[in-house]
XYZ file of C-alpha atoms in Angstrom:
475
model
C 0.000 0.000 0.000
C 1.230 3.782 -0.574
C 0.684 6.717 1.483
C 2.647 9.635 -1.221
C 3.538 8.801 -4.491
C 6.650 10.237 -5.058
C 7.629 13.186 -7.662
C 11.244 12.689 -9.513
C 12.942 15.752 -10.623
C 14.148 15.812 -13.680
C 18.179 15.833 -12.055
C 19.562 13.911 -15.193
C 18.357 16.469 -17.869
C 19.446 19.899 -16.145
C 22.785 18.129 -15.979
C 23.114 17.146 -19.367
C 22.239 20.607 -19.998
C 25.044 22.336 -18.111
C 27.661 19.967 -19.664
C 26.022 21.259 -22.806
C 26.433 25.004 -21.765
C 30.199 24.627 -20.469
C 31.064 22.810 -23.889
C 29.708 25.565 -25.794
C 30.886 28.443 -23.447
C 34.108 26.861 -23.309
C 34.443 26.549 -27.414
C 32.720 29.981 -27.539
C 35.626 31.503 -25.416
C 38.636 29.505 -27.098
C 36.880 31.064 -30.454
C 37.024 34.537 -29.058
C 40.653 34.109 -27.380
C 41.945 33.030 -30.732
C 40.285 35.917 -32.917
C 41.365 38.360 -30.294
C 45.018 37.139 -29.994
C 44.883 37.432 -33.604
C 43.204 40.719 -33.823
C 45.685 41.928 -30.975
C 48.891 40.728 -32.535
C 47.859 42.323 -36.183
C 47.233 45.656 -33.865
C 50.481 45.216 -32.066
C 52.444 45.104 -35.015
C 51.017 47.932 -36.837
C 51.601 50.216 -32.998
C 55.261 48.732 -33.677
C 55.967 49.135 -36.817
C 54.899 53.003 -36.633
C 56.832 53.420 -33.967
C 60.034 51.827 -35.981
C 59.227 54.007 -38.770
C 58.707 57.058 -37.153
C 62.369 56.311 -35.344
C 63.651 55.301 -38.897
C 62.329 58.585 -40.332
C 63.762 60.777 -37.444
C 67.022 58.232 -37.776
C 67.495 59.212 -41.273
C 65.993 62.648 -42.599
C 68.914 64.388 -40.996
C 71.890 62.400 -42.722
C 68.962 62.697 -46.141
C 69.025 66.784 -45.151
C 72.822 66.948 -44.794
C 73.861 64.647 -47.889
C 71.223 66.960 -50.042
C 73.001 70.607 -48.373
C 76.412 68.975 -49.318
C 75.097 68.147 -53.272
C 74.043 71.663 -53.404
C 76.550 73.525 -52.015
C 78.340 76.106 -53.800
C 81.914 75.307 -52.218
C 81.687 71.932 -53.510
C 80.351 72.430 -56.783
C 82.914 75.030 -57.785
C 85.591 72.722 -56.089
C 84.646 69.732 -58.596
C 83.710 71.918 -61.391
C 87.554 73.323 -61.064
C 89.405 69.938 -60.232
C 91.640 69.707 -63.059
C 92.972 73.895 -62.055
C 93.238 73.132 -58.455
C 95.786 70.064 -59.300
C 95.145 66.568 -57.955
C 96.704 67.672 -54.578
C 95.194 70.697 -54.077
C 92.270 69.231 -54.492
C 92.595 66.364 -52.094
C 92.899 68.560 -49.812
C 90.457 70.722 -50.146
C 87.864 67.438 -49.876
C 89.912 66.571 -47.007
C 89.166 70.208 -45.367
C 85.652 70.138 -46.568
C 84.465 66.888 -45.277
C 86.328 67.215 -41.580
C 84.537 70.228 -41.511
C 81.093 68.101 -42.649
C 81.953 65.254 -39.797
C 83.074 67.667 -37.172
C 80.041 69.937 -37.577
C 77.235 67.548 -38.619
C 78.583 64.687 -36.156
C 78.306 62.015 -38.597
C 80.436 59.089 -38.683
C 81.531 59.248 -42.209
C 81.594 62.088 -44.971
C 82.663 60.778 -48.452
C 82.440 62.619 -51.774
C 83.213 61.156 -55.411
C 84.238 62.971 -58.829
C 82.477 62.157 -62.122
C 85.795 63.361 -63.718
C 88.465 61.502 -61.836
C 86.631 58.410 -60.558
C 88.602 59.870 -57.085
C 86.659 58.723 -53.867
C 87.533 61.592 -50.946
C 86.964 61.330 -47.355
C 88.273 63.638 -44.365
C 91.390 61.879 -45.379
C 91.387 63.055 -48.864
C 92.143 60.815 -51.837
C 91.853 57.338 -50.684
C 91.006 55.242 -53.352
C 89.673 55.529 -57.774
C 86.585 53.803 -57.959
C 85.436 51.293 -60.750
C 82.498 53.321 -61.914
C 81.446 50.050 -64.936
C 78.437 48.597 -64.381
C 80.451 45.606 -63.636
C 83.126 47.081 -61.641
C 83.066 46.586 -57.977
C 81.139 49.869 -57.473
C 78.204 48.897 -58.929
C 76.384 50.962 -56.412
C 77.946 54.630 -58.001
C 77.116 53.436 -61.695
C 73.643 52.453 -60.858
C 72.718 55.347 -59.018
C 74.402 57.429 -61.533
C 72.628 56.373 -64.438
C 69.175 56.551 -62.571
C 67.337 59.858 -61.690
C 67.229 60.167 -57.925
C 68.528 62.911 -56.394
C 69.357 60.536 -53.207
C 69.720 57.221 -52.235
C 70.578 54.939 -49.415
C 73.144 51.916 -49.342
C 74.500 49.630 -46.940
C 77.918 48.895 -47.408
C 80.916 48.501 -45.028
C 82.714 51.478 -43.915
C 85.537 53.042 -45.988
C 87.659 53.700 -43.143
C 85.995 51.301 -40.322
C 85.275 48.339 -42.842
C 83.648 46.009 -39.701
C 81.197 48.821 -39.815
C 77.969 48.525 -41.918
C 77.111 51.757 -42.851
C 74.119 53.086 -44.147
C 75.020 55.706 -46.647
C 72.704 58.631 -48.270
C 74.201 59.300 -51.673
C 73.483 62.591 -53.707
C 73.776 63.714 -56.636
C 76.096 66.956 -57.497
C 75.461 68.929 -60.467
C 76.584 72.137 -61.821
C 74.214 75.386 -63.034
C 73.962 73.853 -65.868
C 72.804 70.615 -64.389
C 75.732 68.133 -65.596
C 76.550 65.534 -63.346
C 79.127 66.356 -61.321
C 79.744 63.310 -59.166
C 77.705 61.635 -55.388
C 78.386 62.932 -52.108
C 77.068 62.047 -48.950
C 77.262 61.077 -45.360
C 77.180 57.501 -43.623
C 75.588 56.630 -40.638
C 76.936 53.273 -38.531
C 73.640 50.796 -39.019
C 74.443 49.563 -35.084
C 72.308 52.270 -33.752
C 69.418 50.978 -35.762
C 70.340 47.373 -34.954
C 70.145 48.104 -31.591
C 66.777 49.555 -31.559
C 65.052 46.802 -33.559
C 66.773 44.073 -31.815
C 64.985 45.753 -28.321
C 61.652 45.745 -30.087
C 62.160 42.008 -31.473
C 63.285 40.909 -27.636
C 60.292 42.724 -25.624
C 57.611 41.927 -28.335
C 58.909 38.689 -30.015
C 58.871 39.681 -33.523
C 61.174 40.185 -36.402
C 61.786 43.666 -38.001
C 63.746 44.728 -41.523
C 64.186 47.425 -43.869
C 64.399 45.850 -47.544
C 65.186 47.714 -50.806
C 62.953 47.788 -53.344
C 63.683 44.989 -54.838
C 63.016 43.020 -51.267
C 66.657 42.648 -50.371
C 67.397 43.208 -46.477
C 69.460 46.434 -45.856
C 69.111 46.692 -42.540
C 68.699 43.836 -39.805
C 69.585 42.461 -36.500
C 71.305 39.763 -38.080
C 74.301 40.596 -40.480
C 74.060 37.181 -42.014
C 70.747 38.757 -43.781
C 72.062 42.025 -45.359
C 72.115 42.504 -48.808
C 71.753 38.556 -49.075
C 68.038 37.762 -47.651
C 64.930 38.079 -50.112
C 61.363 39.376 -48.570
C 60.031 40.455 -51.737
C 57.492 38.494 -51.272
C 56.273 40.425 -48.624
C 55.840 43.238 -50.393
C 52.309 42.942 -51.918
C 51.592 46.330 -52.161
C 54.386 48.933 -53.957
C 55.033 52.090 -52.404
C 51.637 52.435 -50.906
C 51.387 54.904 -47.987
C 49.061 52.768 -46.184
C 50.393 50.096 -43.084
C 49.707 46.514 -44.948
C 49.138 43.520 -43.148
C 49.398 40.100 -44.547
C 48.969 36.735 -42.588
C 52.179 34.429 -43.724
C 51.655 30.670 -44.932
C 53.482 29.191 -41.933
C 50.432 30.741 -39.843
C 52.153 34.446 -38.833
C 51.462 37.857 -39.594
C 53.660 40.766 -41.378
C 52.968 44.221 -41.451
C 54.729 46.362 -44.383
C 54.981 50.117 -44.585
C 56.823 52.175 -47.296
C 58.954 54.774 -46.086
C 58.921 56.963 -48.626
C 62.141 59.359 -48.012
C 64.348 55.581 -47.973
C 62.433 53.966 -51.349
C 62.837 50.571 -48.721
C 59.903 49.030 -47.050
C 60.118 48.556 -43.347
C 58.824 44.445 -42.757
C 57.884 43.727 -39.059
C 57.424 39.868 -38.950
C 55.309 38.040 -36.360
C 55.018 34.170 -35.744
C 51.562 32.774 -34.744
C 50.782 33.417 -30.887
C 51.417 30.705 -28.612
C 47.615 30.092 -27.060
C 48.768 27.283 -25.160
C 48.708 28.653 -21.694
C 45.736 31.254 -22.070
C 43.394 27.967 -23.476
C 44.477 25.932 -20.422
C 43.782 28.862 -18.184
C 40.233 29.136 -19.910
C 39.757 25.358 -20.033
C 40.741 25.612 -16.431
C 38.177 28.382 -15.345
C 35.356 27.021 -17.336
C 35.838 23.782 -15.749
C 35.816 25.173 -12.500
C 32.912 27.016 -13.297
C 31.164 24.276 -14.687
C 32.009 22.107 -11.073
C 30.543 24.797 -9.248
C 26.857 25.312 -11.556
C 26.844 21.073 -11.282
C 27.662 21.211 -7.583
C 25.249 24.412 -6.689
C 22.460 22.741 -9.179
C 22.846 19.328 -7.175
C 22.557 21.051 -3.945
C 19.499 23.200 -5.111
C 17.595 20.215 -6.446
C 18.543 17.769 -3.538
C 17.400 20.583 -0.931
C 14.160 21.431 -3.554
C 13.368 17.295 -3.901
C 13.189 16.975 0.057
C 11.376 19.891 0.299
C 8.901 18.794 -2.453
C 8.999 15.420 -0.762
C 8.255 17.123 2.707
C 5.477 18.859 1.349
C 4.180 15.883 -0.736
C 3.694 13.890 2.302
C 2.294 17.134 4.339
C -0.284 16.547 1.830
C -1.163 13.419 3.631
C -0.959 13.859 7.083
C -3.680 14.696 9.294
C -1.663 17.966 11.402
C -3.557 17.536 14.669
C -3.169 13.487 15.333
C 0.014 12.891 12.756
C -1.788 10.250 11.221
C -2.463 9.919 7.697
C -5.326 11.823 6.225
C -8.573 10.691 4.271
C -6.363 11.775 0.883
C -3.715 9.277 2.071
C -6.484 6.364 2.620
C -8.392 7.467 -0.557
C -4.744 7.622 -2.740
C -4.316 3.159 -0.730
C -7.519 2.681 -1.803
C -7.129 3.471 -5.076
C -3.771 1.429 -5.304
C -5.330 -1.475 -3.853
C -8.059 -1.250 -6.247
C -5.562 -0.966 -8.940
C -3.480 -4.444 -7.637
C -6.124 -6.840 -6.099
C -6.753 -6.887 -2.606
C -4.311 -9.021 -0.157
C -6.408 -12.149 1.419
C -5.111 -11.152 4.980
C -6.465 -7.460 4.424
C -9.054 -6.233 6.985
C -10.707 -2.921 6.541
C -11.340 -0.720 9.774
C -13.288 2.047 10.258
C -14.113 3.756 13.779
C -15.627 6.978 15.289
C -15.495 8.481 18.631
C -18.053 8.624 21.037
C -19.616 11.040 23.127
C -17.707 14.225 20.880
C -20.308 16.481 21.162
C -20.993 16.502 25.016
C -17.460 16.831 25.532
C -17.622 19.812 23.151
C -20.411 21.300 24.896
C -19.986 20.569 28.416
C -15.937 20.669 28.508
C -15.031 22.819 25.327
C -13.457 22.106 21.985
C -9.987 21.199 24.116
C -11.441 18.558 25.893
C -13.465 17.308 22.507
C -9.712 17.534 20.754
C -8.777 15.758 23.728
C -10.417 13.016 22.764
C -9.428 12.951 18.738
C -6.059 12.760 20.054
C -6.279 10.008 22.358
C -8.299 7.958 19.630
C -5.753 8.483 17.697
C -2.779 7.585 20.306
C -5.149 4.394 20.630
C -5.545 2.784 17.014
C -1.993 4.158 16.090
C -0.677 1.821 18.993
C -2.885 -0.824 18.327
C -2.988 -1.232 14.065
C 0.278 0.818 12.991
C 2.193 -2.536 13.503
C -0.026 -4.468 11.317
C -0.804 -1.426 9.007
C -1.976 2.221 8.452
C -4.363 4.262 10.062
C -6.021 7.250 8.774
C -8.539 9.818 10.246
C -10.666 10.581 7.733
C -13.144 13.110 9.554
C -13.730 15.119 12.118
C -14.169 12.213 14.986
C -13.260 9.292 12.242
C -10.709 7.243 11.773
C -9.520 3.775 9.487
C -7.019 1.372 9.251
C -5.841 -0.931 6.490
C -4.171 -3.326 8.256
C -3.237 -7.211 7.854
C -4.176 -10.045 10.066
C -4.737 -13.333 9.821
C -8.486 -15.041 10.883
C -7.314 -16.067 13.916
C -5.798 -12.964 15.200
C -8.637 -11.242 14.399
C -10.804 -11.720 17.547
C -7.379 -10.776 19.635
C -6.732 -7.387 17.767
C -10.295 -5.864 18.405
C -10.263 -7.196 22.332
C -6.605 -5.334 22.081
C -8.201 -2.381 20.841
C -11.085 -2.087 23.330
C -8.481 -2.966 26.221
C -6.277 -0.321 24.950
C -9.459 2.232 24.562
C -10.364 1.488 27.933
C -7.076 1.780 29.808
C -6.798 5.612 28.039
C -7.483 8.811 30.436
C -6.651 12.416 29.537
C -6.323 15.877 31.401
C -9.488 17.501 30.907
C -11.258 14.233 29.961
C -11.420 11.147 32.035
C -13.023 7.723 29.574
C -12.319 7.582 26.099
C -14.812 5.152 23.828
C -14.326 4.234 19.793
C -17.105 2.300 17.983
C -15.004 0.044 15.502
C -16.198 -1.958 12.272
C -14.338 -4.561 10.616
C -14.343 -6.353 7.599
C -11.739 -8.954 6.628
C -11.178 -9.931 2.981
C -11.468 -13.286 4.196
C -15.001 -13.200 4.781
C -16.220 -11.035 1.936
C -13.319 -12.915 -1.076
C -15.525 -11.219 -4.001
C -15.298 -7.759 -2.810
C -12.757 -5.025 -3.421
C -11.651 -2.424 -0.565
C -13.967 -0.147 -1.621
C -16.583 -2.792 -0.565
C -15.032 -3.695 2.328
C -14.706 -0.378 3.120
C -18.546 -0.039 3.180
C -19.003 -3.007 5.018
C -16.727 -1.250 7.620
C -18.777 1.720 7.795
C -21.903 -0.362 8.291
C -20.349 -2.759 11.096
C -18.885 0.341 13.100
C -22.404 2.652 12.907
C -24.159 -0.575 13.658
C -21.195 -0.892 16.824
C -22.045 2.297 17.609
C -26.047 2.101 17.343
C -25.225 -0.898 20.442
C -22.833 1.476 22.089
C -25.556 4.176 22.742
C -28.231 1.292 23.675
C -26.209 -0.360 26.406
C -25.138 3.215 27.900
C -28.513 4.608 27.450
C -27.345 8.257 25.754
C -28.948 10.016 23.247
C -27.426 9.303 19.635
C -26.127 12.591 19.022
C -23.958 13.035 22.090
């Protein structure tokens, strides 16, 4: 027999649905950490890269300003414009004077100047060497810029007088009034300076920064194996664009290319793809956590929210002022044992107080609640080992309980014994009509028969009750 039936809570499909929501939160946020790591490195490199140019451009427009003063000036041009007068010594030293005066003033490591007419290559030390001006010679770099039409250049090439120095050197052109070419002069500016700065930005930012010609050949780079000898040309997708251009490499990095203008070279800052390794475990991690936290809060909430629902459930069917179960409790057995066949040992009991309503009126309600409770103390004691009992009314009561034919006779003297031995505080006696019917004697009937049967054995109990004490029915 059942006294609640019992509500599950659907435990099994709110967890399923918080795995669900961490495994899609957690994918969600390795998404996003990628696309921003991305979106933060391609940002990153642009910030660096303007910052290298604008030190590149600060670097170099003052030796680009000074080699373009020296092309123009008027000392110089009359100088080389009156070589052949002045005498190959004179002349020397005049260059010699002129370009101590350049490295002195200007503060630049190097001051060079070269004739057109006598191939003669002058530093502060005058004459030091004739150049090979063929385009096969081994200064290519005078006969190619001499036969283009730039009024400056820049070239990386060891120092004349310091040759374990790469230099970076701005070369001009010199004409006369009359705009004949005259020869290149220029100054040269040690390429450690710059080394130094890109090899902090590659160190604190992990990336890889170059200046490349136009034709994508490293000039300048941290690594001296590179210049003049590595190609990036590839890199260059866009030609002399003003704008910063971003490309993501094959191998999975990123490179960000800006012309600088004033050089004709293309500054190349080189990123490899960002190692997500750590910041996924750390979000893995935290969702995880997270997700052990919902699971362990949600099976809290639903354990405490079953035994409440529980608790309340089987509120619903107990009778608050005896604790016994209620008439929804014996209706809910009833309807199970209607459902499953009736057990052969099953006896149905029903009972009502007597005398309720002069205790009522003569003692008060206390004394008539009295009474409920110590009916109720009674049958509990007597059936609840065999059974249930339920009060079903205001001064009823029945039991479903199971005893064998033989027993039978025993429990109801038990009962009456019991009944009889009970006195309360405001109420001395205590007597129960009882009716009883045992499946045994009534095989073809269901609990809801017997159940009748009850009923009409206990008012018929009761109907005796009032005839051997002699009191009026309704008392």
């Amino acid at each position: 027999m059942r006294a609640t039936t019992r509500r599950k809570t659907p435990v099994g499909p709110a967890f399923v649905l918080v795995i669900v929501s961490f495994l899609l939160s957690t994918t969600v946020s390795l998404f996003s950490l990628h696309t921003m790591n991305r979106n933060n490195m391609r940002e990153m490199n642009k910030i660096l890269a303007t910052q290298v140019f604008d030190y590149i451009k600060n670097e170099l427009s003052g030796p680009i300003m000074a080699s373009r003063t020296m092309s123009s000036s008027s000392l110089l041009v009359d100088a080389l414009m009156h070589e052949q007068e002045l005498g190959t010594e004179a002349f020397s030293q005049t260059m010699a004077d002129y370009l101590t005066g350049i490295e002195g003033g200007l503060g630049y490591q190097s001051a060079f100047v070269v004739s057109e007419a006598s191939d003669g290559y002058y530093t502060r030390d005058g004459l030091i060497r004739t150049i090979d001006p063929s385009p096969s010679g081994t200064d290519v770099w005078y006969a190619s810029f001499a036969q283009s039409r730039a009024q400056y250049d820049l070239d990386v090439d060891n120092d004349e007088q310091n040759p374990s120095d790469l230099t970076v050197y701005v070369n001009a052109r010199i004409k006369d009034r009359n705009r004949a070419f005259l020869g290149i002069c220029g100054v040269g500016v040690r390429m450690t300076g710059i080394q130094e700065l890109f090899l902090t930005f590659e160190e604190s930012f992990d990336v890889k920064i170059s200046l490349v010609n136009a034709d994508g050949v490293v000039q300048i780079d941290t690594s001296d194996a590179n210049i003049e000898k590595l190609d990036l040309g590839d890199m260059i997708t866009e030609k002399r664009s003003n704008d910063y251009i971003y490309e993501e490499l094959a191998g999975g990095g990123f490179a960000v290319t800006k012309y600088v203008r004033d050089l004709d070279w293309y500054l190349i800052v080189q990123s490899d793809e960002p190692s997500e390794a750590g910041q996924f475990a750390n979000v893995i991690a935290l969702n995880v956590g997270l997700c052990a936290f919902v699971l362990i809060v949600l099976f809290v909430a639903l354990r405490i929210n079953r035994q409440r629902t529980d608790e309340l459930h089987t509120a619903s069917f107990i009778d608050a002022a005896t604790g016994l179960l209620n008439r929804r409790a014996f209706e809910s057995d009833k309807a199970d044992l209607l459902a499953r066949g009736t057990d052969p040992d099953l006896v149905c009991v029903t009972a009502d107080v007597n005398g309720l309503k002069t205790a009522n009126d003569t003692l008060g309600h206390d004394a008539g609640d009295e009474l409920i409770r110590g009916a109720a103390d009674c049958l509990r004691t007597c059936f609840e080992p065999r059974g249930k009992v339920y009060r079903t009314g205001g001064d009823e009561f029945a039991a479903l309980v199971h005893v064998h034919k033989e027993d039978l006779e025993r429990l109801q003297n038990r009962v009456e014994q019991v009944v009889a031995g009970w006195s309360g505080e405001k109420v001395g006696e205590l007597s129960v009509s009882c009716g009883y019917a045992p499946a045994w004697e009534f095989p073809d009937e269901d609990v809801a028969d017997l159940n009748r049967i009850s009923d009409q054995r206990m008012y018929a109990a009761k109907e005796a009750h009032y005839a051997q004490t002699g009191r009026p029915r309704r008392t």
